[in-house]
XYZ file of C-alpha atoms in Angstrom:
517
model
C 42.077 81.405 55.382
C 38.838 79.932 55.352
C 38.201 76.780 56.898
C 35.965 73.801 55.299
C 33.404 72.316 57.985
C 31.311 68.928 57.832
C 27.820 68.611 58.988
C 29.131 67.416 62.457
C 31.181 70.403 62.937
C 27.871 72.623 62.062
C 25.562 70.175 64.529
C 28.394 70.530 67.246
C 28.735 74.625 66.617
C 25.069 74.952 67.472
C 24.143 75.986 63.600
C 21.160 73.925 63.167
C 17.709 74.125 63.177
C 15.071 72.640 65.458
C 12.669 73.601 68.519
C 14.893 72.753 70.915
C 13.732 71.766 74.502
C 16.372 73.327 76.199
C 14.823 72.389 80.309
C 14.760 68.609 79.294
C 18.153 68.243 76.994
C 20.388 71.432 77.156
C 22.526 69.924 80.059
C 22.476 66.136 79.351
C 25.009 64.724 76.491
C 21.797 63.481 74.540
C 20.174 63.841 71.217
C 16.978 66.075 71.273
C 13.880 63.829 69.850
C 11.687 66.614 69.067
C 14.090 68.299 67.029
C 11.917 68.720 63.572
C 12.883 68.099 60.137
C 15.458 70.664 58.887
C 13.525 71.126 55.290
C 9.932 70.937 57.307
C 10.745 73.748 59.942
C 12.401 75.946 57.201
C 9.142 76.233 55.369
C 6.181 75.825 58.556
C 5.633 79.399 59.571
C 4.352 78.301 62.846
C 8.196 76.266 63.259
C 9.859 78.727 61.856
C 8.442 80.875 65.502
C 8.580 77.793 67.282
C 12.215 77.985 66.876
C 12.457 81.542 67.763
C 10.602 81.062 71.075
C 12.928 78.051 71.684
C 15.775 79.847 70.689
C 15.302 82.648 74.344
C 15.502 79.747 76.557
C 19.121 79.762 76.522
C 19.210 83.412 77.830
C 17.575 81.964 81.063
C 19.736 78.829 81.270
C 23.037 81.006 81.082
C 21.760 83.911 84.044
C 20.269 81.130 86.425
C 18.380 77.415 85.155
C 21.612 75.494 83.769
C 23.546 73.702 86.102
C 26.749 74.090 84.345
C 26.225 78.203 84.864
C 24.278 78.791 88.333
C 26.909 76.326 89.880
C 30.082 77.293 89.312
C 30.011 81.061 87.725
C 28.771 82.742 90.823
C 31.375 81.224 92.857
C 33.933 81.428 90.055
C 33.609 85.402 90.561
C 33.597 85.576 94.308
C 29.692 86.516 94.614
C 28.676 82.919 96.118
C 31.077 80.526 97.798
C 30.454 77.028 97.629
C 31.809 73.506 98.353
C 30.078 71.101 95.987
C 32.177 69.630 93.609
C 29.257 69.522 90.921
C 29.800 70.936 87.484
C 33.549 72.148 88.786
C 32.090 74.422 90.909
C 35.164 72.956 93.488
C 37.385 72.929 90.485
C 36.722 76.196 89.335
C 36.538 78.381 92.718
C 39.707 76.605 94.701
C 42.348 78.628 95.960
C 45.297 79.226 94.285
C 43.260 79.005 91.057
C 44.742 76.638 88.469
C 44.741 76.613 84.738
C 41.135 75.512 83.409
C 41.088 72.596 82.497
C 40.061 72.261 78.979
C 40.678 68.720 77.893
C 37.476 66.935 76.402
C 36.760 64.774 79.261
C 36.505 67.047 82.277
C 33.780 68.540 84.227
C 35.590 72.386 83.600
C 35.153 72.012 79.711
C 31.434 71.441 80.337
C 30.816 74.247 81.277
C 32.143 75.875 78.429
C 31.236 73.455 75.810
C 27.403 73.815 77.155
C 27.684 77.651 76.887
C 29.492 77.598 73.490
C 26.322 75.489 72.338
C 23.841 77.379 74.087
C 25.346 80.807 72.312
C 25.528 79.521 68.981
C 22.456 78.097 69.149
C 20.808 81.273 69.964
C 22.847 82.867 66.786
C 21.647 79.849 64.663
C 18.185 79.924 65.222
C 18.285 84.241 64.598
C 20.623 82.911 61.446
C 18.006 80.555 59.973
C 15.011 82.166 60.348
C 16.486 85.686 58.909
C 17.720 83.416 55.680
C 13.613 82.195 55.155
C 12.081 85.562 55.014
C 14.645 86.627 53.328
C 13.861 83.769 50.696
C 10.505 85.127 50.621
C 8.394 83.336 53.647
C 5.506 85.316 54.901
C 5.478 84.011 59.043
C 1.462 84.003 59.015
C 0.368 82.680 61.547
C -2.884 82.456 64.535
C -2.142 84.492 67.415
C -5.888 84.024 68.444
C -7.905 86.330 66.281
C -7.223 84.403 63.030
C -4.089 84.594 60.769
C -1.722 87.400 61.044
C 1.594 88.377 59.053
C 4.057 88.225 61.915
C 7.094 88.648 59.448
C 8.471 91.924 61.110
C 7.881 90.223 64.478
C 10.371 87.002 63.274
C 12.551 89.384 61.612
C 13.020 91.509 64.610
C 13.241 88.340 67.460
C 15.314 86.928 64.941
C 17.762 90.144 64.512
C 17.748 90.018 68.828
C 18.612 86.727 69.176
C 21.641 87.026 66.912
C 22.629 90.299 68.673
C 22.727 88.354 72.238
C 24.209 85.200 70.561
C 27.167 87.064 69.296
C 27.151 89.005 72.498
C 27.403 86.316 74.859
C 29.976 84.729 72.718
C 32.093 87.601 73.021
C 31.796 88.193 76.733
C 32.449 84.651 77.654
C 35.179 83.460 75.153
C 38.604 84.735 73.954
C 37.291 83.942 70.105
C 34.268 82.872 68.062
C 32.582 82.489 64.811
C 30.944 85.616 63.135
C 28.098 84.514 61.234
C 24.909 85.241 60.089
C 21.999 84.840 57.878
C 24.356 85.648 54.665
C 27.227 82.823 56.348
C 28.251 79.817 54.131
C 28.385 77.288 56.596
C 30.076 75.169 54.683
C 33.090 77.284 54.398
C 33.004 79.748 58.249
C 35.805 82.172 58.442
C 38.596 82.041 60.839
C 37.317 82.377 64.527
C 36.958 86.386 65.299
C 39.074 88.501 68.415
C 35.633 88.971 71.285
C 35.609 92.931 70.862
C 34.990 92.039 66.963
C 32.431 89.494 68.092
C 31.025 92.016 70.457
C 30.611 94.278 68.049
C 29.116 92.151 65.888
C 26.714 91.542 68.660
C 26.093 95.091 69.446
C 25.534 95.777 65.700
C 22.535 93.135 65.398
C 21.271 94.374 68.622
C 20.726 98.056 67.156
C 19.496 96.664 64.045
C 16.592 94.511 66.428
C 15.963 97.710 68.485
C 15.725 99.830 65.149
C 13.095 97.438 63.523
C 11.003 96.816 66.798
C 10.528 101.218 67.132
C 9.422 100.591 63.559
C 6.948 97.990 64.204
C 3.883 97.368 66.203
C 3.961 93.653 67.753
C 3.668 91.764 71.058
C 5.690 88.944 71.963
C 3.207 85.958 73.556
C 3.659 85.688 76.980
C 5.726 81.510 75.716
C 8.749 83.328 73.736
C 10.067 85.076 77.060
C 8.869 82.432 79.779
C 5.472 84.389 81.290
C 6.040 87.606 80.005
C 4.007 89.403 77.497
C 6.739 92.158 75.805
C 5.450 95.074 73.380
C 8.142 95.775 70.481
C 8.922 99.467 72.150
C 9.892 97.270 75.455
C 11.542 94.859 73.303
C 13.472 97.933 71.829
C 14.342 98.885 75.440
C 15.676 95.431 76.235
C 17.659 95.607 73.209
C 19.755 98.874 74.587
C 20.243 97.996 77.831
C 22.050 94.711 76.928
C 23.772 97.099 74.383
C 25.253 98.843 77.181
C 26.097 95.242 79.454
C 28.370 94.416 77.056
C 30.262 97.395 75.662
C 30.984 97.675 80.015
C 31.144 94.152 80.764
C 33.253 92.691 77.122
C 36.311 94.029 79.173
C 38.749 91.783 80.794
C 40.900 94.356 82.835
C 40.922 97.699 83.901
C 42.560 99.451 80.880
C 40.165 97.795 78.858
C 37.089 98.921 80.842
C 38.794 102.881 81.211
C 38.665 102.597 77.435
C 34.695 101.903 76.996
C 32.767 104.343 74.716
C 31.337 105.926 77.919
C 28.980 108.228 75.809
C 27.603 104.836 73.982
C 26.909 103.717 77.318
C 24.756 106.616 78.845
C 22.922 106.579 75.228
C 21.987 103.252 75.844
C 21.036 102.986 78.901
C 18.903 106.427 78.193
C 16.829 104.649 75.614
C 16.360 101.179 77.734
C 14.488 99.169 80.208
C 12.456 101.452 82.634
C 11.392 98.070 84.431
C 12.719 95.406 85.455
C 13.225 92.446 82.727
C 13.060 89.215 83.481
C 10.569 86.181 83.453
C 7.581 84.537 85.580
C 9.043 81.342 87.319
C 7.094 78.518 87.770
C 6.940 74.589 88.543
C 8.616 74.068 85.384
C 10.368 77.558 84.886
C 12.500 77.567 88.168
C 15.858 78.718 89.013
C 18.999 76.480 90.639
C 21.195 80.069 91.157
C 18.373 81.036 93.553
C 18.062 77.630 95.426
C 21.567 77.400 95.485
C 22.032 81.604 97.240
C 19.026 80.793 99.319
C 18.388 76.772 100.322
C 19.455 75.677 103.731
C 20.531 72.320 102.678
C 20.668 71.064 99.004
C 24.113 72.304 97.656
C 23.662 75.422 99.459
C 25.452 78.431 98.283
C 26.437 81.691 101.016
C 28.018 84.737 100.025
C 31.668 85.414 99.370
C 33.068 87.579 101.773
C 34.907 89.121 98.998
C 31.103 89.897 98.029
C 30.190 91.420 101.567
C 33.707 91.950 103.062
C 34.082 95.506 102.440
C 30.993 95.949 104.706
C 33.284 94.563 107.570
C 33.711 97.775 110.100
C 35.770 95.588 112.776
C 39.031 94.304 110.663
C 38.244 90.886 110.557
C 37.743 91.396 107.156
C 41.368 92.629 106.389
C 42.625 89.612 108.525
C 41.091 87.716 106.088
C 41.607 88.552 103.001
C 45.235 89.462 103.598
C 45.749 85.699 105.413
C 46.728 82.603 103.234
C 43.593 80.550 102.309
C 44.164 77.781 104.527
C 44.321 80.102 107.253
C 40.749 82.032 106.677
C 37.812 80.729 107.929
C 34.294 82.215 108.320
C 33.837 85.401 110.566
C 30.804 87.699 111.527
C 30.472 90.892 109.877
C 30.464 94.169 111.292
C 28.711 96.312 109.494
C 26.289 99.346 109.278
C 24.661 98.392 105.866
C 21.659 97.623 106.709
C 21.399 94.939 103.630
C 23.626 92.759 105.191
C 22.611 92.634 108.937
C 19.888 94.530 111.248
C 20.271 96.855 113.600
C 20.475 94.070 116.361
C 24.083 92.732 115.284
C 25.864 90.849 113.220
C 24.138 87.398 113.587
C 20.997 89.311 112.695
C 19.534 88.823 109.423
C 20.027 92.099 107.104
C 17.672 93.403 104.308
C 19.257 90.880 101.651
C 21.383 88.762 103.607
C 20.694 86.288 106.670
C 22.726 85.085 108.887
C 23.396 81.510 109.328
C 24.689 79.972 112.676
C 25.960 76.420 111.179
C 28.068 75.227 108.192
C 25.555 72.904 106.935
C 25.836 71.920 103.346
C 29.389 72.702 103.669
C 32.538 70.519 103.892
C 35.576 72.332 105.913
C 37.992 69.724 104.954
C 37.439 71.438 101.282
C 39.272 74.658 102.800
C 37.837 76.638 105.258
C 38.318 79.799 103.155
C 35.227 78.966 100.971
C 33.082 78.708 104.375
C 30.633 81.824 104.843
C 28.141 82.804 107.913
C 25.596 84.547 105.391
C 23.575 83.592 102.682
C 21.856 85.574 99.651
C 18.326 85.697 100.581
C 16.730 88.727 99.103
C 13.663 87.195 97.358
C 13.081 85.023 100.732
C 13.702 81.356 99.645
C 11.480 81.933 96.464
C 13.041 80.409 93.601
C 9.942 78.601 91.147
C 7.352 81.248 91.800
C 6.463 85.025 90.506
C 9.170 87.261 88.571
C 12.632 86.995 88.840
C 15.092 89.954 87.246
C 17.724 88.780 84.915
C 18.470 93.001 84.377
C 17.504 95.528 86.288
C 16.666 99.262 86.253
C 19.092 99.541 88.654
C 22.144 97.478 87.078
C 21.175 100.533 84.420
C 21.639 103.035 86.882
C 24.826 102.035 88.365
C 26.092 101.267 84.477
C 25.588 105.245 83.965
C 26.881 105.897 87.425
C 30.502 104.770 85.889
C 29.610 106.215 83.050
C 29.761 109.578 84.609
C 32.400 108.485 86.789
C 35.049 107.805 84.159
C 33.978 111.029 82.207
C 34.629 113.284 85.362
C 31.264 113.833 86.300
C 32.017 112.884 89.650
C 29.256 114.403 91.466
C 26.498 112.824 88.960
C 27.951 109.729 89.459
C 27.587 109.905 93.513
C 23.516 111.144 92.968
C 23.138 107.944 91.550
C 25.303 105.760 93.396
C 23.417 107.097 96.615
C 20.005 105.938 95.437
C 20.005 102.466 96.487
C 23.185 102.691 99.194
C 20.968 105.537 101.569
C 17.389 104.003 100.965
C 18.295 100.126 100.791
C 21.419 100.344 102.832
C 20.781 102.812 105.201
C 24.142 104.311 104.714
C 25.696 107.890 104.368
C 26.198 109.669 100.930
C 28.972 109.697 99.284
C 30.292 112.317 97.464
C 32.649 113.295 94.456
C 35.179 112.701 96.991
C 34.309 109.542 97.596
C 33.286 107.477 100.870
C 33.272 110.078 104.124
C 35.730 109.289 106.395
C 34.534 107.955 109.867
C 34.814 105.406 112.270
C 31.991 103.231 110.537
C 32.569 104.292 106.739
C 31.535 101.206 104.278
C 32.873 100.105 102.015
C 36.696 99.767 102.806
C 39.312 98.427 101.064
C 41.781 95.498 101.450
C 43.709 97.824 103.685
C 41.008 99.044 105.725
C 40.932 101.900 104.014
C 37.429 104.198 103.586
C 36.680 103.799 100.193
C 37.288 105.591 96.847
C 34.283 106.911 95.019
C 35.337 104.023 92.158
C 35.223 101.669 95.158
C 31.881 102.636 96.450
C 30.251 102.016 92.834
C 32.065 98.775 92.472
C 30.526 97.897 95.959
C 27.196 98.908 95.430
C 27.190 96.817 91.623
C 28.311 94.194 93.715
C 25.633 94.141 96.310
C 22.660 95.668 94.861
C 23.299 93.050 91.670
C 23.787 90.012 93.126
C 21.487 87.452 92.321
C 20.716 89.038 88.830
C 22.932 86.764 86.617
C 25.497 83.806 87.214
C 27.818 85.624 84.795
C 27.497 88.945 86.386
C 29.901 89.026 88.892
C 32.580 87.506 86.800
C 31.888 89.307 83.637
C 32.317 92.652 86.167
C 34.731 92.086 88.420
C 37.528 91.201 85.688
C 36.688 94.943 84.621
C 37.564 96.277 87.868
C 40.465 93.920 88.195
C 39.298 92.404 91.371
C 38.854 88.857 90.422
C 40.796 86.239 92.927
C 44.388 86.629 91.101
C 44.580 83.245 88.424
C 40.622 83.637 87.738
C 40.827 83.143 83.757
C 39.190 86.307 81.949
C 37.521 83.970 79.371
C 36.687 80.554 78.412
C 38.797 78.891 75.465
C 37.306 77.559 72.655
C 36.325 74.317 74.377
C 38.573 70.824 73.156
C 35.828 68.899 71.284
C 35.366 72.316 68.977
C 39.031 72.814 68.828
C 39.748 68.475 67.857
C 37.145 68.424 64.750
C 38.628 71.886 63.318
C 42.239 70.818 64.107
C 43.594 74.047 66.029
C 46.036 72.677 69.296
C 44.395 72.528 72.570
C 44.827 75.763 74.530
C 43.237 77.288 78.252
C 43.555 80.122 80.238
C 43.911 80.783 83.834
C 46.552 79.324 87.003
C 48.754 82.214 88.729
C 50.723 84.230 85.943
C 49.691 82.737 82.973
C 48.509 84.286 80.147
C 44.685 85.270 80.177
C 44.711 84.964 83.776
C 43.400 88.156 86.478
C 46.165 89.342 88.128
């Protein structure tokens, strides 16, 4: 069936064109003024990359700059805690969890309308500027030295920004559009299944990797916020978020067991070898990291589901195993050096510091969402010098499961071990998994030394927060340890659902269908 769609419908999906100033409008229910003419930007080369630069914006709003993502997601899966109410962060992280609520007024189908928008957006602007060249535009334009044909370069950014459109799509919601450059908007298909949309994704993304290996460009240093990227490093980008999302497009164990594992250690074979990320500034900063890291405006700490399995003593058993109103903050015993120093548990740790008060916190909000550490690895920096949105190590400890779930248990332990001995200051583990002892970290729920699966999980956990406000989410629902009721993905959000007529729907609330368990 396909299904007919007015201009407002396309406007509302995201499919439009313009260069879109995502820091002053993306989060505010307002029209953008310096949206261009449709018919002008189709045919000004210099739009046409306007819109692509515009278009990468979105990437950094969804990991850490948007409101509606850096406050609730980290706390919606268990990697901050929180008790603001802002942007349903209170809503969203509460214990039991209820059902999102996805009627058109409420602060929970923000967030997902804002994200919908944001994804399609990025998959529109790929969309449009695809369908120009293909109709026969030549992107000339002045990088400096006098007019160049930068027609691969569009074609390629354009053929990447699809891929993580679709991709992001797929990972955050139960069902989207598939389009592209060859859609008639007037007439979308049915919304697509998220491993079809995933794969969709994935698909564009090899096609972007294949043409940037055939092409020599450089992306200006204004398309990816301070950074300067060479098409072989765009090419490397372009595989490692490959392999996110074949691991992290699963919603439950069975699903992430099931992964082409061998796709996996391709891909992250033939990506990043640094870091990737951007160059904050004044006007490039980041809310995730003022949230993990401020002492007072809507401070965030870390879950002790995040740090709990460091706990040596018990008191971490105690309370996770203890109804919510009964939990309250505790100090952490713990050998990981990350967490705390040598000198105790209310010293400050290589990535985590201690903090003596509950300011910024309300206990009358539950005393289960209270925390004595905060996230403080980059040391209260948050609108100055680089900041990772993927990491050579996420890669690392992406292959480490890789080898894991093929049986290559020992491989998977060499690389588990480089970041848990030199950063955490911890024993190796082995194919057999954690060593028992007296001290062993991490544990599990039970108190338990931990499994060699439990020791990657763990190190993910630790070594990636701070990386991305979907992260933790995204992964844990893989390795089925999201708080039980968490929904596994948004739903289409209400005001997309009321123009095309399909019945309101959500997910999440104890039991209920698309729900963790």
């Amino acid at each position: 069936m396909m299904r007919t769609m007015g201009r407002e419908t396309l406007s509302r999906l995201g499919l439009v064109l313009g260069v879109l100033v995502y820091a002053g409008c993306q989060d505010l229910d307002v029209a953008n003024p310096n949206a261009p003419d449709r018919d002008r930007a189709l045919t000004q080369p210099a739009s046409v990359e306007s819109l692509l630069a515009s278009s990468w914006r979105a990437v950094w709003d969804r990991a850490h700059w948007a409101a509606t993502a850096a406050y609730p997601l980290p706390t919606l899966g268990d990697e901050m805690t929180a008790t603001y109410s802002n942007n349903a962060n209170l809503e969203l992280s509460s214990e039991p969890r209820m059902p999102f609520d996805n009627t058109s007024t409420s602060a929970s189908h923000t967030v997902a309308r804002i994200a919908w928008l944001d994804f399609n957006e990025m998959l529109a602007a790929g969309n449009d500027v695809l369908a120009v060249i293909e109709r026969g535009l030549v992107v000339e334009t002045n990088d400096g030295t006098g007019l160049k044909d930068n027609t691969e370069r569009a074609r390629t950014f354009a053929k990447f920004m699809q891929g993580l459109g679709l991709g992001y799509l797929g990972l955050a919601f139960d069902r989207a559009y598939i389009a592209d450059e060859h859609t008639d908007l007037e007439n979308l298909p049915d919304y697509s299944p998220y491993p079809e949309v995933v794969a969709a994704g994935i698909e564009k993304l090899e096609e972007a990797a294949a043409l940037a290996e055939a092409n020599d460009f450089t992306l200006p240093n204004t398309w990816i916020l301070g950074v300067t990227v060479s098409n072989e490093e765009l090419a490397r980008i372009a595989h490692s978020y490959i392999a996110r999302f074949l691991v992290y497009a699963a919603r439950n164990p069975a699903e992430r067991a099931a992964v082409d594992w061998d796709a996996v250690i391709e891909h992250v074979d033939a990506g990043i070898t640094a870091d990737h990320g951007v160059v904050m500034s004044s006007n490039v900063s980041s809310y995730y990291l003022l949230r993990a890291q401020s002492a007072t405006a809507l401070p965030a700490r870390a879950d002790y589901r995040l740090i709990g399995p460091a706990d040596i003593s018990g008191r971490y058993q105690q309370w996770i195993q203890a109804p919510p109103e009964q939990s309250n903050r505790f100090d952490i015993v713990t050998p990981d050096r990350r967490i705390t120093g040598p000198g105790g548990p209310q010293t400050d740790g290589k990535y985590f510091r201690y903090m003596p008060t509950d300011v910024g916190f309300d206990a009358t909000r539950g005393t289960y969402h209270l925390s004595a550490y905060q996230w403080y690895r980059l040391g209260g920096r948050y609108n100055s010098g680089p900041a990772a949105i993927m990491s050579v190590d996420e890669m690392r400890l992406l292959k480490a499961e890789a080898y894991l779930r093929k049986g290559m248990l020992q491989e998977a332990a060499d690389l588990i071990n480089v970041t848990r001995v030199t950063n955490g200051e911890l024993p190796p583990v082995t194919a057999d998994g954690v060593p028992e002892s007296a001290d062993c970290v991490p544990r599990t729920d039970e108190g338990a030394c931990g499994s060699l699966l439990d020791a990657l999980h763990y190190e993910r956990m630790i070594e990636l927060t701070g990386l991305d406000a979907m992260r933790a989410w995204l992964d844990r629902r893989g390795f089925g340890t999201l708080t039980p009721g968490t929904f596994l993905h948004f739903p289409v959000p209400a005001s997309e659902l009321e123009i095309v007529g399909i019945p309101i729907y959500t997910f999440g609330g104890i039991g209920r269908e698309g729900s963790a368990e």
